[in-house]
Amino acid sequence: MTAATPQHTGPGPGPEVRKAPPGPPAPDPARRARSATTRRALFRALPVSPAVILLLLFLAGPIAYCVVIAFTDLQLTGQAEESFVGFENFRRAFQDEAFLNAVWLTLVFTVLSSLIGQNTLGLALASLMQRASKPVRTLTGGIVVTAWVLPEVVAGFLLYAFFRREGTLNAILDWLRLPSQNWLFTLPILAVSFANVWRGTAFSMLVYSAALNEIPKEVTEAAEVDGASGWRRMWHITLPMIRRSIGTNLMLNTLQTLSVFGLIWVMTRGGPSGKSQTLPLFMYEQAFQNSLIGYGTAVALLLLLIGSLFSVVYLRLLRTEV
Amino acid sequence: MASTFASRRAPASRRNRRRLAADAGLLVAAAAFVLPLAWVVLSALDPRASLRVKIPDGLTLENFDAILTPEITFTPLLNSLVLCGGATLLTVVCAALAAYPLSRFRSRLNRPFLLTILFATSLPITAIMVPVYALFVRVNMIDTMQGTIFFFAASQLPFAIWLMKNFMDGVPKELEEAAWTDGASSFQSLLRIVLPLMGPGVAVVTVFSFVMMWGNFFVPFMLLLSPDQMPASVSINDFFGNRGMVAYGQLAAFSIVYSTPVILLYVLISRRLGGGFALGGAVKG
């Protein structure tokens, strides 16, 4: 933040000297000074190089490779040479019912679990915590955060057990004399969405707790004295004051939800018959069960593009902080 | 001040009522969230565990006894430790080195570099795993610990650099300037002055990277093939596949053994974090 260079200042001293006259080649003080500062700048940037090399080789490299093989018919096995097929993989995707189904389910999964579930529940918990007594606050916070800290696969198993026919949810429903059912079979996308809410709400809760703590007490108290009801205070005062946190939180939740794989894999494997198959699981199935690496990568590229879009929006939200 | 005090006094009973309502609401949520957690704890101690939360038929440690063998627990946990420990070390060293010039020297490249880093922070890593697999097959790095370590480190690095740079900005430059005039190099002042002063920050980056990798399933699932190299996040699935009847008690016991380190580490750093906001951008699968 402090080290950011102002972008629109005029050409200053040092490396920004541009108008150095061409002049005689050897004893040019301007050029010598420039090469010295360049050398110093390079020397100073040296410590960045291990990170840059690692990022280029193992992050930028795969992304570039992703772009390339998304346009080929690369297969997992038994293929001498893959060939360039243009937009064939993408054309195929948009005619593939299973792909469209996966897009739809990804949308449902994201809206249900991230936008509605994690976000709203997180805000509700955070605002209740503002008023609750300390022991209750600590207890609830501890439980919700534990769900978040658990490894993804463990969370998957816990919720698999919870939603199974002979699991806890049906036990409770039986006890309440409500109809029970095999959730992972009848409504798998709902079950995995709830699982994602269970696992991810803590993050929203922490973000909103931090945001709510920053609202000055005087503001809410003034509104209270003026007789504004709880809901009106929430709508007209609290929400506008934390709107930046809401934006950030929605972006990060959505990005996280878009890349959920392990949780769904453990609970349903994307099934039954694709009823909980979001895009990451569809991509995996095409690439490894159907051996169509090229096609799977085309889907991956689409997912990456959606992710980048959200990422850019997120950057704009944070713009003032960089 | 006085008026605030008055407004605080007047609706005291309403305040109490509201606190009770908030407490009740939170307790309901806590009860819903705790059910799956209760299952894992109770089942691990239950000699006849099933899939639902129930009072155990007597308490036993035999589930733990059954899983604490080299094949089921120790080898996968050791693999996890090598994998995540190695990648965390690489991440933290690279991030500290990279953060130093970004935090200390002005350059017109800082801003574009930081924006790129921040952009990479929020990319869905899941999406590139298929091409990473294809690439690793091509360059013969598939099924190697070092390849997986490198990829892990690269995927965690953007966020680590970002965090590290922000922590480093908090160390005043004046403290270093004295060392510079005494002739210390940048590297010496990073190692002797800056890093020791930002110890808590380094701890947060380290623990956070480690916790993220420890829980990651998809990366080792894709990049490692031989069962004897699998970390715990992948080997836990064997409770369903290879061993026939699912022993839920053992699965629960294994889950506890596997999760305990990250929970302890989280407790360790959560005090330093205050809120959770420093973790922004980090909870991607």
Coordinates of C-alpha atoms in Angstrom, one line a residue:
Chain A
M1 CA 0.0 0.0 0.0
T2 CA 2.7 2.5 0.9
A3 CA 5.1 1.1 -1.7
A4 CA 2.7 1.7 -4.6
T5 CA 4.2 4.1 -7.1
P6 CA 2.1 7.0 -8.1
Q7 CA 1.1 6.3 -11.7
H8 CA 0.5 9.7 -13.2
T9 CA 3.5 11.7 -12.1
G10 CA 5.6 13.2 -14.9
P11 CA 9.0 11.7 -15.8
G12 CA 11.1 12.0 -12.6
P13 CA 14.7 11.3 -11.9
G14 CA 16.4 7.9 -12.2
P15 CA 15.1 5.2 -14.5
E16 CA 12.4 7.5 -15.8
V17 CA 14.8 9.8 -17.7
R18 CA 13.6 9.3 -21.2
K19 CA 14.7 12.3 -23.1
A20 CA 18.4 11.6 -22.9
P21 CA 19.9 12.7 -26.2
P22 CA 21.4 10.0 -28.4
G23 CA 24.8 11.7 -28.3
P24 CA 28.2 10.0 -28.6
P25 CA 28.1 6.3 -27.5
A26 CA 30.8 5.8 -24.9
P27 CA 31.0 8.5 -22.2
D28 CA 27.4 9.4 -21.9
P29 CA 26.7 10.2 -18.2
A30 CA 22.9 10.0 -18.6
R31 CA 23.2 6.5 -20.0
R32 CA 25.7 5.4 -17.5
A33 CA 23.5 6.7 -14.7
R34 CA 20.6 4.9 -16.3
S35 CA 22.4 1.6 -16.6
A36 CA 23.5 1.9 -13.0
T37 CA 20.0 2.5 -11.8
T38 CA 18.7 -0.3 -13.9
R39 CA 21.4 -2.6 -12.5
R40 CA 20.4 -1.5 -9.0
A41 CA 16.8 -2.0 -9.7
L42 CA 17.5 -5.5 -11.0
F43 CA 19.6 -6.3 -8.0
R44 CA 16.9 -5.1 -5.7
A45 CA 14.3 -7.2 -7.5
L46 CA 16.5 -10.3 -7.3
P47 CA 14.7 -11.7 -4.2
V48 CA 11.4 -11.7 -6.0
S49 CA 12.8 -14.2 -8.6
P50 CA 12.3 -17.5 -6.8
A51 CA 8.7 -16.7 -6.3
V52 CA 8.3 -15.5 -9.9
I53 CA 10.0 -18.6 -11.3
L54 CA 7.7 -20.8 -9.2
L55 CA 4.6 -18.9 -10.2
L56 CA 5.6 -18.9 -13.9
L57 CA 6.4 -22.6 -14.0
F58 CA 3.6 -24.0 -11.9
L59 CA 0.8 -21.5 -12.2
A60 CA 1.1 -19.4 -15.3
G61 CA 2.5 -22.5 -17.2
P62 CA -0.5 -24.7 -16.5
I63 CA -2.9 -21.8 -17.3
A64 CA -1.2 -21.3 -20.7
Y65 CA -1.2 -25.0 -21.3
C66 CA -4.9 -25.0 -20.4
V67 CA -5.6 -22.5 -23.1
V68 CA -3.7 -24.5 -25.6
I69 CA -5.2 -28.0 -25.0
A70 CA -8.7 -26.7 -24.6
F71 CA -8.5 -26.4 -28.4
T72 CA -7.2 -29.9 -29.1
D73 CA -8.7 -33.4 -28.9
L74 CA -6.1 -34.6 -26.4
Q75 CA -7.1 -37.9 -24.8
L76 CA -6.0 -39.8 -21.7
T77 CA -4.6 -42.9 -23.4
G78 CA -3.9 -44.5 -26.7
Q79 CA -3.3 -41.5 -28.8
A80 CA -0.2 -40.8 -30.9
E81 CA -0.6 -37.1 -31.5
E82 CA -3.4 -34.8 -30.6
S83 CA -4.6 -32.4 -33.2
F84 CA -6.0 -28.8 -33.1
V85 CA -9.7 -28.8 -33.4
G86 CA -10.6 -25.1 -33.0
F87 CA -13.7 -24.4 -31.1
E88 CA -15.0 -27.9 -31.5
N89 CA -14.8 -28.7 -27.7
F90 CA -16.8 -25.6 -26.9
R91 CA -19.4 -26.2 -29.6
R92 CA -19.7 -29.7 -28.3
A93 CA -20.1 -28.5 -24.7
F94 CA -23.0 -26.2 -25.5
Q95 CA -24.8 -29.1 -27.3
D96 CA -24.0 -31.5 -24.4
E97 CA -27.0 -31.9 -22.1
A98 CA -24.8 -33.1 -19.3
F99 CA -22.7 -29.9 -19.6
L100 CA -25.8 -27.7 -19.6
N101 CA -27.0 -29.7 -16.6
A102 CA -23.7 -29.0 -14.8
V103 CA -23.9 -25.3 -15.6
W104 CA -27.4 -25.2 -14.1
L105 CA -26.4 -27.2 -11.0
T106 CA -23.4 -25.0 -10.5
L107 CA -25.7 -22.0 -10.6
V108 CA -28.1 -23.5 -8.2
F109 CA -25.3 -24.6 -5.9
T110 CA -23.7 -21.1 -5.9
V111 CA -26.9 -19.2 -5.4
L112 CA -28.3 -21.5 -2.7
S113 CA -25.1 -22.1 -0.7
S114 CA -23.1 -19.0 -1.3
L115 CA -25.4 -16.0 -2.0
I116 CA -28.3 -17.1 0.1
G117 CA -26.9 -19.6 2.6
Q118 CA -23.4 -18.6 3.7
N119 CA -23.9 -14.9 3.1
T120 CA -27.3 -14.4 4.8
L121 CA -26.6 -16.8 7.6
G122 CA -23.2 -15.3 8.2
L123 CA -24.7 -11.8 8.5
A124 CA -27.5 -13.0 10.7
L125 CA -25.1 -14.8 13.1
A126 CA -22.7 -11.8 13.1
S127 CA -25.5 -9.4 14.0
L128 CA -26.9 -11.6 16.7
M129 CA -23.5 -11.9 18.1
Q130 CA -23.4 -8.1 18.5
R131 CA -26.2 -8.4 21.1
A132 CA -25.7 -11.8 22.6
S133 CA -24.0 -12.5 25.9
K134 CA -20.4 -13.4 25.8
P135 CA -20.5 -17.2 26.7
V136 CA -23.2 -17.9 24.0
R137 CA -21.2 -15.8 21.5
T138 CA -18.0 -17.7 22.2
L139 CA -19.7 -21.1 22.1
T140 CA -21.5 -20.5 18.9
G141 CA -18.5 -18.9 17.3
G142 CA -16.3 -21.8 18.3
I143 CA -18.6 -24.4 16.8
V144 CA -19.2 -22.6 13.6
V145 CA -15.5 -21.9 13.1
T146 CA -14.6 -25.6 13.8
A147 CA -16.8 -26.6 10.9
W148 CA -14.8 -24.3 8.8
V149 CA -11.4 -25.3 9.9
L150 CA -12.0 -29.1 9.4
P151 CA -10.4 -30.5 6.3
E152 CA -12.7 -30.5 3.3
V153 CA -12.9 -34.3 3.1
V154 CA -13.7 -34.7 6.8
A155 CA -16.5 -32.2 6.4
G156 CA -17.8 -34.2 3.5
F157 CA -17.9 -37.4 5.6
L158 CA -19.6 -35.7 8.5
L159 CA -22.4 -34.3 6.2
Y160 CA -22.6 -37.6 4.3
A161 CA -23.4 -39.3 7.6
F162 CA -25.8 -36.5 8.5
F163 CA -27.8 -36.7 5.3
R164 CA -27.8 -40.5 4.7
R165 CA -31.0 -42.5 4.9
E166 CA -30.0 -43.9 8.3
G167 CA -28.3 -40.6 9.3
T168 CA -29.0 -37.9 11.9
L169 CA -31.3 -35.7 9.9
N170 CA -33.8 -38.5 9.3
A171 CA -33.5 -39.5 12.9
I172 CA -34.6 -36.0 13.9
L173 CA -37.4 -35.9 11.3
D174 CA -38.7 -39.3 12.5
W175 CA -38.7 -37.9 16.1
L176 CA -40.7 -34.9 14.9
R177 CA -43.0 -37.3 13.0
L178 CA -42.1 -35.6 9.8
P179 CA -41.6 -37.7 6.6
S180 CA -38.0 -38.7 6.2
Q181 CA -36.3 -39.5 2.9
N182 CA -33.0 -40.5 1.4
W183 CA -31.7 -36.9 0.9
L184 CA -28.6 -37.8 -1.0
F185 CA -30.7 -39.7 -3.5
T186 CA -33.8 -37.5 -3.9
L187 CA -32.4 -34.0 -3.4
P188 CA -28.6 -34.3 -3.7
I189 CA -28.0 -30.8 -4.8
L190 CA -29.8 -29.5 -1.8
A191 CA -27.8 -31.7 0.5
V192 CA -24.5 -30.6 -0.9
S193 CA -25.6 -27.0 -0.8
F194 CA -26.4 -27.3 2.9
A195 CA -23.1 -29.0 3.4
N196 CA -21.4 -26.1 1.8
V197 CA -23.3 -23.7 4.0
W198 CA -22.3 -25.7 7.1
R199 CA -18.7 -25.6 6.1
G200 CA -18.4 -22.0 4.7
T201 CA -20.6 -19.8 6.9
A202 CA -17.9 -19.1 9.4
F203 CA -16.0 -17.1 6.9
S204 CA -18.9 -14.7 6.2
M205 CA -19.6 -14.6 9.9
L206 CA -16.0 -13.5 10.6
V207 CA -16.1 -10.9 7.8
Y208 CA -19.3 -9.4 9.0
S209 CA -18.4 -9.5 12.7
A210 CA -15.3 -7.4 11.8
A211 CA -17.4 -5.1 9.7
L212 CA -20.1 -4.6 12.3
N213 CA -17.6 -3.9 15.0
E214 CA -16.4 -1.0 13.0
I215 CA -19.7 0.8 12.9
P216 CA -19.6 3.5 15.6
K217 CA -22.0 2.8 18.5
E218 CA -23.3 6.4 18.3
V219 CA -24.7 5.8 14.9
T220 CA -26.9 2.9 15.8
E221 CA -27.8 4.4 19.1
A222 CA -28.9 7.7 17.5
A223 CA -31.2 5.8 15.2
E224 CA -32.5 3.9 18.1
V225 CA -33.3 7.1 20.0
D226 CA -35.1 8.4 16.9
G227 CA -37.3 5.3 17.2
A228 CA -36.2 3.4 14.1
S229 CA -37.2 -0.3 14.4
G230 CA -34.7 -3.2 14.2
W231 CA -35.3 -4.0 10.6
R232 CA -35.2 -0.3 9.5
R233 CA -32.0 0.2 11.3
M234 CA -30.6 -2.9 9.5
W235 CA -31.8 -1.8 6.1
H236 CA -31.1 2.0 6.2
I237 CA -28.0 2.2 8.4
T238 CA -26.2 -1.1 9.0
L239 CA -26.3 -2.5 5.5
P240 CA -25.2 0.7 3.7
M241 CA -22.3 1.1 6.1
I242 CA -21.0 -2.4 5.5
R243 CA -21.7 -2.6 1.8
R244 CA -18.0 -2.9 0.9
S245 CA -17.7 -5.9 3.2
I246 CA -20.8 -7.4 1.6
G247 CA -19.3 -7.0 -1.9
T248 CA -16.0 -8.6 -0.9
N249 CA -17.6 -11.4 1.0
L250 CA -20.0 -12.2 -1.9
M251 CA -17.1 -12.3 -4.3
L252 CA -14.9 -14.5 -2.2
N253 CA -17.8 -16.9 -1.2
T254 CA -18.7 -17.3 -4.9
L255 CA -15.1 -18.0 -5.9
Q256 CA -14.7 -20.5 -3.2
T257 CA -18.0 -22.2 -4.0
L258 CA -17.2 -22.4 -7.7
S259 CA -14.2 -24.5 -7.0
V260 CA -15.7 -26.9 -4.5
F261 CA -14.8 -30.4 -5.5
G262 CA -13.9 -32.6 -2.5
L263 CA -17.0 -31.9 -0.5
I264 CA -19.4 -33.0 -3.3
W265 CA -17.1 -35.9 -4.4
V266 CA -17.1 -37.4 -1.0
M267 CA -20.9 -37.0 -0.5
T268 CA -22.3 -38.0 -3.8
R269 CA -19.6 -38.4 -6.5
G270 CA -21.8 -36.0 -8.5
G271 CA -24.6 -38.5 -8.6
P272 CA -27.0 -40.1 -8.7
S273 CA -27.0 -39.8 -12.5
G274 CA -25.5 -36.3 -12.5
K275 CA -28.0 -34.8 -10.1
S276 CA -25.3 -33.0 -8.1
Q277 CA -22.7 -32.8 -10.8
T278 CA -21.4 -29.2 -10.7
L279 CA -18.8 -28.0 -13.3
P280 CA -15.7 -29.2 -11.4
L281 CA -17.1 -32.7 -11.1
F282 CA -18.2 -32.7 -14.7
M283 CA -14.8 -31.6 -15.8
Y284 CA -13.2 -34.4 -13.8
E285 CA -15.6 -37.0 -15.2
Q286 CA -15.0 -36.0 -18.8
A287 CA -11.2 -35.9 -18.4
F288 CA -10.7 -39.1 -16.4
Q289 CA -13.8 -41.4 -16.7
N290 CA -14.3 -40.6 -20.4
S291 CA -10.6 -39.9 -21.1
L292 CA -11.3 -36.7 -22.9
I293 CA -8.6 -34.4 -21.5
G294 CA -9.2 -31.8 -24.3
Y295 CA -12.9 -31.6 -23.6
G296 CA -12.4 -31.6 -19.9
T297 CA -9.9 -28.8 -20.2
A298 CA -12.3 -26.7 -22.4
V299 CA -14.8 -26.9 -19.5
A300 CA -12.0 -26.0 -17.1
L301 CA -11.1 -23.0 -19.2
L302 CA -14.7 -21.8 -19.1
L303 CA -14.7 -22.2 -15.3
L304 CA -11.4 -20.3 -15.2
L305 CA -12.9 -17.5 -17.2
I306 CA -15.9 -17.2 -14.9
G307 CA -13.5 -17.2 -12.0
S308 CA -11.3 -14.5 -13.5
L309 CA -14.4 -12.4 -14.1
F310 CA -15.3 -12.5 -10.5
S311 CA -11.6 -12.0 -9.6
V312 CA -11.5 -8.8 -11.6
V313 CA -14.7 -7.5 -9.9
Y314 CA -13.1 -8.3 -6.6
L315 CA -9.9 -6.4 -7.6
R316 CA -12.0 -3.3 -8.4
L317 CA -13.7 -3.5 -5.0
L318 CA -10.3 -3.6 -3.4
R319 CA -8.8 -1.0 -5.7
T320 CA -8.3 1.6 -3.0
E321 CA -6.4 -0.8 -0.9
V322 CA -3.6 -1.6 -3.3
Chain B
M1 CA -21.8 11.4 26.6
A2 CA -24.6 12.1 29.1
S3 CA -27.2 11.6 26.5
T4 CA -25.7 8.3 25.4
F5 CA -25.7 7.2 29.0
A6 CA -29.4 8.2 29.4
S7 CA -30.4 6.3 26.3
R8 CA -28.5 3.3 27.6
R9 CA -30.4 3.4 30.9
A10 CA -33.9 3.9 29.7
P11 CA -34.7 0.8 27.7
A12 CA -32.7 -1.6 29.9
S13 CA -35.4 -4.2 30.1
R14 CA -35.8 -4.1 26.3
R15 CA -32.1 -4.5 26.0
N16 CA -32.2 -7.6 28.2
R17 CA -35.0 -9.0 26.3
R18 CA -33.1 -8.5 23.0
R19 CA -30.1 -10.1 24.4
L20 CA -32.1 -13.1 25.4
A21 CA -33.6 -13.3 21.9
A22 CA -30.1 -13.1 20.4
D23 CA -28.8 -15.8 22.7
A24 CA -31.7 -18.0 21.8
G25 CA -31.2 -17.5 18.1
L26 CA -27.5 -18.3 18.4
L27 CA -28.1 -21.4 20.4
V28 CA -30.5 -22.7 17.8
A29 CA -27.8 -22.2 15.1
A30 CA -25.2 -23.7 17.3
A31 CA -27.3 -26.8 17.9
A32 CA -27.7 -27.2 14.1
F33 CA -24.0 -26.8 13.5
V34 CA -22.9 -29.0 16.3
L35 CA -24.8 -32.2 15.2
P36 CA -22.3 -33.4 12.6
L37 CA -19.5 -32.6 15.0
A38 CA -21.2 -34.5 17.7
W39 CA -21.5 -37.5 15.4
V40 CA -17.8 -37.7 14.8
V41 CA -16.9 -37.4 18.4
L42 CA -19.5 -39.9 19.7
S43 CA -19.0 -42.4 16.9
A44 CA -15.2 -42.5 17.4
L45 CA -15.8 -43.6 21.0
D46 CA -18.7 -46.0 20.2
P47 CA -18.0 -49.7 19.8
R48 CA -21.0 -50.0 17.5
A49 CA -21.1 -46.7 15.7
S50 CA -23.7 -46.1 13.0
L51 CA -24.5 -43.1 10.8
R52 CA -26.6 -41.2 13.3
V53 CA -25.9 -39.2 16.5
K54 CA -26.7 -41.4 19.4
I55 CA -25.5 -42.1 22.9
P56 CA -22.6 -44.6 22.5
D57 CA -23.1 -48.2 23.6
G58 CA -20.4 -47.8 26.1
L59 CA -17.2 -45.9 25.7
T60 CA -14.2 -47.5 24.0
L61 CA -10.9 -46.5 22.5
E62 CA -10.8 -49.6 20.3
N63 CA -11.6 -47.6 17.2
F64 CA -8.5 -45.6 17.7
D65 CA -6.6 -48.8 18.5
A66 CA -7.7 -50.2 15.2
I67 CA -6.6 -47.3 13.1
L68 CA -3.4 -46.3 14.7
T69 CA -1.3 -48.6 12.5
P70 CA 1.4 -47.6 10.1
E71 CA -0.6 -48.6 7.1
I72 CA -3.8 -46.7 8.0
T73 CA -2.7 -43.7 9.9
F74 CA 1.0 -43.1 10.3
T75 CA 2.2 -43.4 6.7
P76 CA -0.6 -41.1 5.3
L77 CA 0.0 -38.6 8.1
L78 CA 3.7 -38.7 7.5
N79 CA 3.1 -38.2 3.7
S80 CA 0.8 -35.2 4.6
L81 CA 3.5 -33.8 6.8
V82 CA 6.3 -34.2 4.1
L83 CA 4.0 -32.7 1.4
C84 CA 2.5 -29.8 3.4
G85 CA 5.7 -29.2 5.4
G86 CA 7.9 -29.0 2.3
A87 CA 5.5 -26.9 0.4
T88 CA 4.9 -24.6 3.4
L89 CA 8.6 -24.1 3.8
L90 CA 9.1 -23.3 0.1
T91 CA 6.1 -20.9 0.2
V92 CA 7.2 -19.0 3.3
V93 CA 10.8 -18.6 2.1
C94 CA 9.8 -17.4 -1.4
A95 CA 7.1 -15.2 0.0
A96 CA 9.4 -13.5 2.5
L97 CA 12.0 -12.9 -0.1
A98 CA 9.5 -11.5 -2.6
A99 CA 7.7 -9.4 -0.1
Y100 CA 10.9 -7.6 1.0
P101 CA 11.6 -5.5 -2.2
L102 CA 7.8 -5.0 -2.7
S103 CA 7.5 -3.5 0.8
R104 CA 10.8 -1.6 0.9
F105 CA 11.7 -0.2 -2.5
R106 CA 9.6 2.0 -4.7
S107 CA 9.3 0.7 -8.2
R108 CA 6.8 1.3 -11.0
L109 CA 6.5 -2.5 -11.3
N110 CA 5.2 -2.9 -7.7
R111 CA 1.6 -2.0 -8.4
P112 CA 1.1 -4.2 -11.5
F113 CA 2.9 -7.1 -9.8
L114 CA 0.7 -6.8 -6.7
L115 CA -2.4 -6.6 -8.8
T116 CA -1.4 -9.7 -10.6
I117 CA -0.7 -11.5 -7.3
L118 CA -4.1 -10.4 -5.9
F119 CA -5.8 -11.6 -9.1
A120 CA -4.1 -15.0 -8.9
T121 CA -5.1 -15.2 -5.2
S122 CA -8.8 -15.5 -6.2
L123 CA -8.4 -17.8 -9.2
P124 CA -10.2 -21.2 -8.8
I125 CA -7.2 -23.6 -8.6
T126 CA -9.7 -26.5 -9.0
A127 CA -10.2 -25.4 -12.6
I128 CA -6.6 -25.9 -13.7
M129 CA -6.1 -29.3 -12.2
V130 CA -6.9 -31.2 -15.4
P131 CA -4.3 -29.3 -17.5
V132 CA -1.9 -29.5 -14.6
Y133 CA -2.3 -33.3 -14.6
A134 CA -1.8 -33.4 -18.4
L135 CA 1.3 -31.2 -18.1
F136 CA 2.8 -33.3 -15.3
V137 CA 2.3 -36.4 -17.3
R138 CA 4.1 -34.8 -20.2
V139 CA 7.1 -33.6 -18.2
N140 CA 7.3 -36.8 -16.1
M141 CA 6.4 -35.2 -12.8
I142 CA 3.2 -37.0 -12.2
D143 CA 3.2 -39.2 -9.0
T144 CA 6.3 -37.4 -7.5
M145 CA 6.3 -35.8 -4.1
Q146 CA 8.5 -32.9 -5.4
G147 CA 6.2 -32.1 -8.3
T148 CA 3.2 -31.9 -5.9
I149 CA 5.2 -29.8 -3.4
F150 CA 6.1 -27.3 -6.2
F151 CA 2.5 -27.1 -7.3
F152 CA 1.2 -26.7 -3.8
A153 CA 3.7 -23.9 -3.1
A154 CA 2.9 -22.1 -6.3
S155 CA -0.8 -22.3 -5.7
Q156 CA -0.4 -20.9 -2.2
L157 CA 2.2 -18.3 -3.0
P158 CA 0.1 -15.4 -4.3
F159 CA -1.8 -15.2 -1.0
A160 CA 1.3 -15.8 1.1
I161 CA 3.1 -12.9 -0.7
W162 CA 0.2 -10.6 -0.3
L163 CA -0.1 -11.3 3.5
M164 CA 3.6 -11.2 4.0
K165 CA 4.0 -7.9 2.2
N166 CA 1.2 -6.4 4.4
F167 CA 2.8 -7.6 7.6
M168 CA 6.2 -6.3 6.4
D169 CA 4.7 -2.9 5.7
G170 CA 4.0 -2.7 9.5
V171 CA 7.7 -2.9 10.4
P172 CA 9.1 0.7 10.4
K173 CA 11.8 1.4 7.8
E174 CA 13.8 3.5 10.3
L175 CA 14.8 0.4 12.2
E176 CA 16.6 -0.9 9.2
E177 CA 18.2 2.3 8.1
A178 CA 20.6 2.2 11.1
A179 CA 21.7 -1.3 10.0
W180 CA 22.2 -0.1 6.4
T181 CA 24.5 2.7 7.5
D182 CA 26.5 0.2 9.4
G183 CA 27.0 -1.6 6.1
A184 CA 24.5 -4.4 6.4
S185 CA 23.1 -5.8 3.1
S186 CA 19.4 -5.9 2.4
F187 CA 19.5 -9.6 2.9
Q188 CA 21.1 -9.3 6.3
S189 CA 18.7 -6.7 7.4
L190 CA 15.7 -8.8 6.2
L191 CA 17.0 -11.8 8.1
R192 CA 18.3 -10.1 11.3
I193 CA 15.9 -7.2 11.7
V194 CA 12.7 -7.4 9.6
L195 CA 11.7 -11.1 10.0
P196 CA 12.3 -11.3 13.7
L197 CA 10.2 -8.1 14.2
M198 CA 7.3 -9.6 12.2
G199 CA 7.5 -13.0 13.9
P200 CA 3.7 -13.1 14.4
G201 CA 3.1 -12.3 10.8
V202 CA 5.5 -15.0 9.6
A203 CA 3.7 -17.4 12.0
V204 CA 0.3 -16.5 10.5
V205 CA 1.5 -17.0 6.9
T206 CA 3.2 -20.4 7.8
V207 CA 0.3 -21.8 9.8
F208 CA -2.2 -20.6 7.2
S209 CA -0.4 -22.1 4.2
F210 CA 0.0 -25.3 6.1
V211 CA -3.6 -25.6 7.1
M212 CA -4.8 -24.9 3.6
M213 CA -2.6 -27.6 2.2
W214 CA -3.3 -30.1 4.9
G215 CA -7.0 -30.0 4.1
N216 CA -6.6 -30.0 0.4
F217 CA -7.9 -33.1 -1.3
F218 CA -8.0 -32.3 -5.0
V219 CA -4.3 -31.5 -5.6
P220 CA -2.8 -34.7 -4.2
F221 CA -5.8 -36.7 -5.6
M222 CA -4.9 -35.6 -9.1
L223 CA -1.1 -35.4 -9.0
L224 CA -0.2 -38.5 -6.9
L225 CA -1.0 -42.0 -8.0
S226 CA 0.7 -44.6 -5.9
P227 CA -1.1 -45.5 -2.7
D228 CA 2.0 -45.4 -0.5
Q229 CA 2.6 -41.7 -1.3
M230 CA -1.0 -40.6 -0.6
P231 CA -1.5 -38.0 2.2
A232 CA -4.3 -38.4 4.7
S233 CA -6.7 -36.2 2.8
V234 CA -6.9 -38.8 0.0
S235 CA -6.3 -42.1 1.9
I236 CA -9.3 -41.4 4.1
N237 CA -11.5 -42.4 1.1
D238 CA -10.1 -46.0 1.5
F239 CA -12.5 -46.5 4.4
F240 CA -15.2 -46.7 1.8
G241 CA -13.4 -48.5 -1.1
N242 CA -11.0 -51.1 -0.3
R243 CA -11.9 -52.3 3.2
G244 CA -15.4 -53.7 2.4
M245 CA -17.9 -52.9 5.1
V246 CA -17.5 -49.3 6.2
A247 CA -16.4 -49.2 9.8
Y248 CA -17.9 -45.8 10.8
G249 CA -16.3 -45.8 14.2
Q250 CA -12.9 -46.1 12.7
L251 CA -13.7 -43.5 10.0
A252 CA -14.7 -41.1 12.8
A253 CA -11.6 -41.9 14.8
F254 CA -9.4 -41.3 11.8
S255 CA -11.2 -38.0 11.0
I256 CA -10.4 -36.8 14.5
V257 CA -6.8 -37.8 14.4
Y258 CA -6.4 -36.2 10.9
S259 CA -8.2 -33.0 11.9
T260 CA -6.6 -32.3 15.3
P261 CA -3.4 -30.7 14.1
V262 CA -5.1 -28.1 12.0
I263 CA -7.6 -27.2 14.7
L264 CA -4.8 -26.8 17.2
L265 CA -2.8 -24.6 14.7
Y266 CA -5.9 -22.5 14.0
V267 CA -6.4 -21.9 17.7
L268 CA -2.8 -20.9 17.9
I269 CA -3.1 -18.2 15.3
S270 CA -6.6 -17.1 15.8
R271 CA -5.6 -15.0 18.8
R272 CA -3.2 -13.0 16.7
L273 CA -5.7 -12.5 13.9
G274 CA -8.3 -10.7 16.0
G275 CA -11.0 -10.8 13.3
G276 CA -11.0 -13.2 10.4
F277 CA -10.5 -10.5 7.9
A278 CA -6.8 -11.0 7.4
L279 CA -7.8 -14.4 6.0
G280 CA -9.9 -12.8 3.2
G281 CA -9.4 -14.5 -0.1
A282 CA -7.9 -17.6 1.4
V283 CA -10.8 -20.0 1.7
K284 CA -10.8 -21.3 -1.7
G285 CA -11.1 -25.1 -2.0

